[in-house]
Amino acid sequence: MGAIDWSKSPKPSNTTISLSFEWAMKNLSSGIHPTLPTKQTLKHQGDRLEIPSAAARCEWDFSLSTVVSSSANAAVSDALGSIEFDPSNTVVATGGIARKIRIYSLNSLLPEDNIQLLTRGEQNDTAFLDHVNACSFYICTPAKLSSLRWRPGSGGRLLGSGDYDGVVMEYDLERKLPVFERDEHGGRRVWSVDYSHWDPFVGASGSDDGTMQMWDPRCGGEGGECVAKVQPAAARSSVCCVEFSPFGDSLIALGCADRMAYAYDVRKMVEPLHVLEGHTKTVTYVRFLDAQTMVSAGTDGCLKLWNMSDCGLIRTCKGHVNSRSFVGLSVWRHGGLLGCGSENNQVFVYDKRWDEPICARGLEPMARPGFGHAFVSSVCWRQVQEDHCTLLAGGSDGVLQVFVGTKIS
């Protein structure tokens, strides 16, 4: 997403909302209705639920499998702001400053020889590829991209994006054309987009305009109808990230520049269900690790794990460097691993059981003019249930790197 220096914002005193009740009754009343806890606000001090853990133990051996870079030595930034696996975990999409959505097959990023070595637990040699030859195709976009998300239920055909011009677009990858456009954030940068898993037509976007908006393309005009709109912070602090719970319930989480993370029940967005207070700087990412656990990341250099049943802080993870940039956050739900980037150009892996990183790997330095202070700008785990794992990392220099891990027996 590129570097950004957030100043401190006042803490929220109220919330502004707008909700289409006709839409809510029609589309949500027949959905899943889990028992949800009441709203709580927690302080950072004194809310640890567990005894501090012993030193982190690494049960994985990570190696660099593939490096994908550009052969051009242009000084134009190609920072990768978003990396996303499709629902089948066989296709990868990347987007960023270069105004291109690149589509890769996993087979091109993990050569067959490396896969065979990986499954046998043997050391693999690093493959060096060029973006031009490695990607299956690319789509040019009208603006720099900050976020990508595959739409559930589309069979990997539809990909949504948020851009620096404040526009949400959806692309049909078979036709390689945009099929949906929404420009309701007043030209302010859209930092994050996501789709609901209980109704895959419904999307959400968070923006520099201080709002999170939910929209349904089946309602209203060409850009769909805004079915809900919230302004978490009275000072209109930027909404930097949004994510629907992927576990079939009605939660949506967001992180803001006011140092807070919020969780809403989409059936009743009059006020947040939870306000998670603990970060000392901007909350840049929120991710659901499982049905009861959410992870937040901030430019205070911390990852925080929250119990969504009682909103308790489970633990705070530290080790990576993050004070001003979006460095990526991804969770591997099956393995209980967290991945994030760092401003020292390293990828950090945390185990959900430990406070300290279990692994830190530097991105392969690529000699390109104008990129002397590269950092990791995006990460993404492959969501498969195996004894080996795959973590992709993108750099501010446009280099995509693939790390593979094998379980240590």
XYZ file of C-alpha atoms in Angstrom:
409
model
C 0.000 0.000 0.000
C 3.018 2.267 0.157
C 4.495 4.311 2.963
C 2.341 6.578 5.038
C 3.049 8.514 8.220
C -0.019 8.723 10.437
C -0.385 11.443 13.035
C -2.269 10.687 16.210
C -5.996 11.247 16.013
C -8.469 11.963 18.829
C -10.211 8.973 20.276
C -13.759 8.446 19.079
C -16.611 9.938 21.042
C -19.502 8.868 18.865
C -20.403 6.988 15.724
C -22.282 8.146 12.653
C -24.233 5.496 10.742
C -26.598 5.123 7.903
C -28.411 1.862 7.191
C -30.947 0.754 4.624
C -33.399 -1.085 6.875
C -35.410 -2.465 3.947
C -32.266 -4.101 2.617
C -31.288 -5.330 6.074
C -34.655 -6.972 6.693
C -34.698 -8.567 3.249
C -31.141 -9.874 3.189
C -30.105 -10.418 6.803
C -33.140 -11.530 8.752
C -32.941 -15.040 7.310
C -29.197 -15.374 7.857
C -27.223 -17.113 10.573
C -27.851 -15.675 14.038
C -25.059 -16.688 16.417
C -25.108 -15.705 20.047
C -23.024 -12.553 20.147
C -21.412 -10.950 23.204
C -22.334 -7.485 24.339
C -20.315 -4.390 23.480
C -17.123 -3.979 25.502
C -14.265 -1.503 25.576
C -10.952 -2.822 26.889
C -7.767 -1.159 28.053
C -4.327 -2.381 27.111
C -2.994 -2.476 30.679
C -3.848 -5.446 32.779
C -5.895 -7.386 30.242
C -3.536 -10.246 29.451
C -5.383 -13.507 29.833
C -2.453 -15.899 29.862
C 0.782 -16.306 31.745
C 3.655 -14.982 29.572
C 4.918 -17.764 27.370
C 8.379 -19.242 27.283
C 10.689 -18.556 24.356
C 9.023 -19.133 21.015
C 9.723 -22.546 19.520
C 9.866 -22.922 15.763
C 8.403 -26.148 14.410
C 8.936 -25.140 10.777
C 11.860 -24.973 8.398
C 11.423 -22.109 5.896
C 13.318 -21.654 2.646
C 13.144 -19.263 -0.289
C 11.715 -21.064 -3.295
C 11.143 -18.382 -5.949
C 12.008 -14.751 -6.645
C 9.995 -12.882 -9.284
C 11.305 -9.470 -10.311
C 11.320 -7.135 -13.291
C 14.139 -7.099 -15.811
C 13.591 -3.372 -16.366
C 15.741 -1.044 -14.295
C 13.175 1.738 -14.312
C 13.153 3.955 -11.241
C 9.349 3.947 -11.221
C 7.944 2.387 -8.063
C 6.258 -0.991 -8.435
C 5.406 -1.532 -4.763
C 3.123 -4.531 -4.274
C 0.292 -3.424 -1.997
C -1.802 -6.591 -2.141
C -1.339 -10.330 -2.758
C -4.335 -12.692 -2.764
C -4.813 -16.406 -3.417
C -8.057 -17.324 -5.156
C -10.534 -19.665 -3.354
C -8.943 -22.731 -4.969
C -5.474 -21.678 -3.724
C -4.044 -22.311 -7.187
C -4.094 -18.766 -8.611
C -2.479 -15.615 -7.237
C -3.354 -11.988 -7.924
C -1.103 -9.024 -7.119
C -1.687 -5.297 -7.377
C 0.061 -2.101 -6.400
C 1.615 1.135 -7.547
C 2.279 -0.058 -11.122
C -1.474 0.094 -11.996
C -1.550 -3.549 -12.991
C -3.345 -6.603 -11.704
C -1.042 -9.532 -12.385
C -2.419 -13.060 -12.368
C -0.115 -16.031 -11.705
C -0.735 -19.749 -11.553
C 0.791 -21.437 -8.522
C 2.613 -23.825 -10.864
C 4.517 -20.902 -12.366
C 5.538 -19.624 -8.916
C 6.378 -23.048 -7.497
C 8.150 -25.044 -10.221
C 7.390 -28.756 -10.136
C 10.937 -29.649 -9.133
C 10.662 -27.420 -6.051
C 7.286 -28.918 -5.092
C 8.715 -32.441 -5.262
C 11.699 -31.469 -3.128
C 9.401 -29.746 -0.664
C 7.122 -32.756 -0.197
C 10.186 -34.955 0.395
C 11.546 -32.484 2.958
C 14.671 -31.766 0.921
C 16.332 -28.385 0.393
C 15.181 -26.660 -2.781
C 17.134 -24.326 -5.042
C 15.782 -20.828 -5.504
C 14.235 -20.121 -8.900
C 14.620 -16.607 -10.362
C 11.838 -15.504 -12.693
C 10.698 -12.376 -14.489
C 7.211 -10.928 -14.023
C 6.667 -10.896 -17.783
C 7.261 -14.618 -18.148
C 5.893 -15.753 -14.785
C 2.453 -14.153 -14.841
C -0.352 -15.665 -16.910
C -1.717 -12.252 -17.878
C -2.222 -8.778 -16.489
C -4.952 -6.140 -16.539
C -4.119 -2.438 -16.592
C -6.053 -0.375 -14.048
C -6.865 3.355 -14.107
C -5.277 4.051 -10.716
C -2.768 2.706 -8.206
C -4.166 -0.235 -6.253
C -4.212 -0.611 -2.489
C -6.342 -3.741 -2.049
C -7.550 -6.856 -3.872
C -10.119 -9.474 -2.867
C -11.634 -12.421 -4.750
C -15.409 -12.505 -4.601
C -16.616 -15.706 -2.898
C -18.875 -17.907 -4.976
C -17.611 -16.613 -8.320
C -15.413 -19.609 -9.045
C -12.296 -17.446 -9.072
C -13.674 -15.355 -11.918
C -14.412 -12.030 -10.166
C -11.784 -9.928 -8.409
C -12.523 -6.724 -6.507
C -10.087 -3.847 -6.030
C -9.788 -0.588 -4.115
C -7.626 2.217 -5.478
C -5.938 5.511 -4.697
C -8.652 7.484 -6.522
C -11.324 6.285 -4.089
C -12.925 3.832 -6.522
C -14.004 0.237 -5.939
C -13.951 -1.890 -9.089
C -14.683 -5.485 -9.910
C -12.972 -7.320 -12.765
C -14.123 -10.332 -14.751
C -10.874 -12.242 -15.257
C -12.201 -14.383 -18.109
C -13.115 -11.310 -20.121
C -10.268 -9.238 -18.605
C -12.641 -6.301 -18.231
C -14.121 -4.270 -15.362
C -17.774 -5.187 -14.749
C -18.574 -3.047 -11.697
C -17.485 0.388 -10.493
C -18.350 2.289 -7.346
C -17.160 5.810 -6.561
C -18.791 6.831 -3.279
C -15.834 7.858 -1.122
C -15.519 11.368 -2.516
C -12.251 10.689 -4.297
C -10.513 9.734 -1.032
C -8.240 6.711 -1.170
C -9.830 3.304 -0.606
C -7.446 1.338 1.590
C -9.280 -1.959 1.826
C -12.098 -3.992 0.263
C -13.690 -7.290 1.246
C -16.724 -9.459 0.493
C -19.204 -11.066 2.838
C -19.148 -14.851 3.099
C -22.839 -15.228 4.019
C -23.899 -13.132 1.008
C -21.043 -12.921 -1.531
C -22.679 -10.095 -3.441
C -22.287 -7.733 -0.494
C -18.993 -5.877 -0.285
C -17.377 -3.370 2.039
C -14.728 -0.699 1.623
C -12.726 1.432 4.051
C -11.384 4.823 3.053
C -9.443 7.934 3.914
C -12.801 9.705 4.144
C -13.238 8.116 7.576
C -16.051 5.757 6.605
C -16.647 2.090 6.041
C -19.368 1.491 3.483
C -21.251 -1.708 2.713
C -22.829 -2.008 -0.728
C -24.923 -4.422 -2.746
C -24.663 -4.309 -6.565
C -28.087 -5.950 -6.876
C -29.720 -2.855 -5.394
C -29.851 0.711 -6.674
C -28.169 1.997 -9.815
C -25.002 1.180 -11.684
C -22.734 1.435 -8.649
C -25.026 -0.507 -6.337
C -26.777 0.743 -3.245
C -24.975 1.729 -0.055
C -26.758 -0.482 2.459
C -24.748 0.639 5.499
C -22.266 3.369 6.296
C -20.368 3.897 9.535
C -17.940 6.548 10.684
C -16.196 4.954 13.684
C -14.215 8.024 14.775
C -15.780 11.437 15.332
C -12.636 13.001 13.839
C -13.178 11.030 10.599
C -9.928 9.128 11.067
C -9.076 6.940 8.079
C -10.510 3.426 7.951
C -7.459 1.420 6.912
C -8.795 -2.139 6.786
C -12.040 -4.088 6.665
C -12.687 -7.822 6.877
C -15.863 -9.863 7.139
C -15.658 -12.933 9.339
C -15.119 -15.929 7.002
C -16.727 -18.320 9.503
C -20.375 -17.857 8.644
C -21.356 -15.307 11.281
C -22.405 -11.699 10.922
C -19.278 -9.888 12.113
C -17.261 -7.325 10.202
C -14.062 -5.880 11.656
C -12.187 -2.720 10.776
C -9.069 -0.888 11.885
C -8.617 2.868 11.996
C -6.052 5.628 12.252
C -7.542 6.518 15.655
C -5.611 3.531 17.076
C -8.729 1.410 17.511
C -10.065 -1.804 16.019
C -13.826 -2.207 15.802
C -16.223 -5.106 15.289
C -19.806 -4.624 14.085
C -22.795 -6.920 13.767
C -23.905 -6.258 10.192
C -27.544 -6.800 11.186
C -27.459 -3.842 13.573
C -24.766 -1.304 12.785
C -26.067 1.458 15.041
C -22.919 1.161 17.149
C -19.871 -1.124 17.259
C -20.290 -4.418 19.038
C -16.700 -4.231 20.282
C -14.112 -1.462 20.513
C -10.646 -2.999 20.855
C -8.260 -0.544 22.451
C -4.591 -1.390 22.835
C -2.554 -0.163 19.863
C -0.703 3.115 20.335
C -0.671 4.032 16.633
C -2.742 3.390 13.495
C -4.367 -0.045 13.144
C -3.431 -1.056 9.601
C -4.839 -4.607 9.355
C -7.440 -6.884 10.951
C -7.665 -10.600 10.170
C -9.847 -13.386 11.589
C -7.656 -16.321 12.639
C -10.562 -18.564 13.638
C -14.188 -18.187 14.686
C -13.166 -16.814 18.093
C -9.860 -15.067 17.412
C -8.979 -11.893 15.535
C -5.531 -10.460 14.840
C -4.809 -6.752 14.474
C -1.614 -5.052 13.313
C -0.494 -1.480 13.845
C 2.257 0.953 13.044
C 3.301 0.612 16.687
C 5.156 -2.538 15.583
C 2.725 -4.914 17.325
C 0.380 -7.721 16.395
C -2.434 -8.303 18.878
C -4.581 -11.407 19.213
C -8.104 -10.836 20.552
C -10.663 -13.289 21.921
C -13.897 -12.248 20.197
C -16.077 -14.096 22.720
C -15.213 -11.733 25.566
C -12.984 -9.208 23.716
C -10.006 -10.117 25.893
C -6.472 -9.485 24.681
C -4.810 -12.877 24.337
C -1.289 -11.719 23.573
C 0.850 -9.042 21.938
C 3.483 -10.148 19.411
C 6.581 -8.033 18.802
C 9.774 -8.368 16.802
C 9.179 -6.840 13.377
C 9.794 -3.179 12.524
C 6.743 -1.099 11.613
C 6.413 2.599 12.382
C 4.965 4.237 9.263
C 4.183 1.821 6.408
C 1.666 -0.823 5.422
C 3.776 -4.002 5.670
C 1.096 -6.673 5.228
C -0.595 -9.167 7.522
C -1.844 -12.655 6.705
C -2.923 -15.628 8.811
C -2.613 -19.333 7.993
C -5.658 -20.627 9.819
C -4.857 -24.347 9.625
C -1.326 -23.945 10.934
C -1.995 -21.171 13.446
C 0.738 -19.018 11.910
C 0.814 -15.256 11.364
C 2.901 -13.589 8.669
C 3.791 -9.933 8.371
C 6.349 -7.731 6.689
C 8.818 -5.356 8.208
C 10.445 -2.052 7.363
C 13.871 -3.717 7.532
C 12.922 -5.744 4.424
C 12.271 -8.982 6.293
C 9.316 -11.342 6.497
C 8.362 -12.358 10.041
C 6.425 -15.473 11.032
C 4.711 -15.781 14.412
C 3.048 -18.792 15.997
C -0.247 -17.871 17.681
C 1.058 -19.523 20.877
C 4.094 -17.294 21.304
C 4.835 -13.594 21.747
C 8.066 -13.621 19.751
C 8.633 -14.465 16.068
C 9.558 -18.030 15.216
C 11.247 -17.019 11.956
C 12.509 -13.924 10.153
C 13.696 -14.132 6.554
C 15.143 -11.264 4.564
C 13.858 -10.614 1.079
C 16.435 -11.297 -1.604
C 17.995 -7.889 -2.351
C 17.570 -6.803 -5.961
C 19.945 -4.128 -7.250
C 17.627 -1.483 -8.709
C 18.229 2.266 -8.672
C 16.056 4.229 -6.266
C 15.238 1.289 -3.979
C 17.963 1.499 -1.354
C 15.431 1.379 1.523
C 13.095 -1.380 0.413
C 10.569 -2.867 2.822
C 8.047 -5.696 2.727
C 4.707 -4.216 1.663
C 2.388 -7.270 1.479
C 2.201 -10.930 2.496
C -0.220 -13.802 1.877
C -0.462 -17.395 3.128
C -1.838 -20.210 1.008
C -4.821 -21.621 2.932
C -4.314 -25.373 2.666
C -4.326 -28.131 5.274
C -0.943 -29.705 4.790
C 2.291 -30.335 6.655
C 3.982 -27.821 4.382
C 3.013 -24.212 3.851
C 3.515 -21.417 1.345
C 3.969 -17.728 2.154
C 4.177 -15.058 -0.538
C 5.768 -11.676 0.167
C 5.825 -8.554 -1.972
C 8.282 -5.709 -1.666
C 8.198 -1.959 -2.113
C 10.590 -2.588 -5.019
C 8.028 -4.755 -6.824
C 9.779 -8.059 -6.138
C 7.561 -11.053 -5.332
C 9.117 -13.838 -3.294
C 7.792 -17.279 -2.400
C 8.776 -18.977 0.851
C 7.968 -22.610 1.578
C 7.911 -24.242 4.981
C 8.079 -27.880 6.036
C 7.053 -29.236 9.435
C 10.046 -30.314 11.491
C 9.445 -33.892 12.614
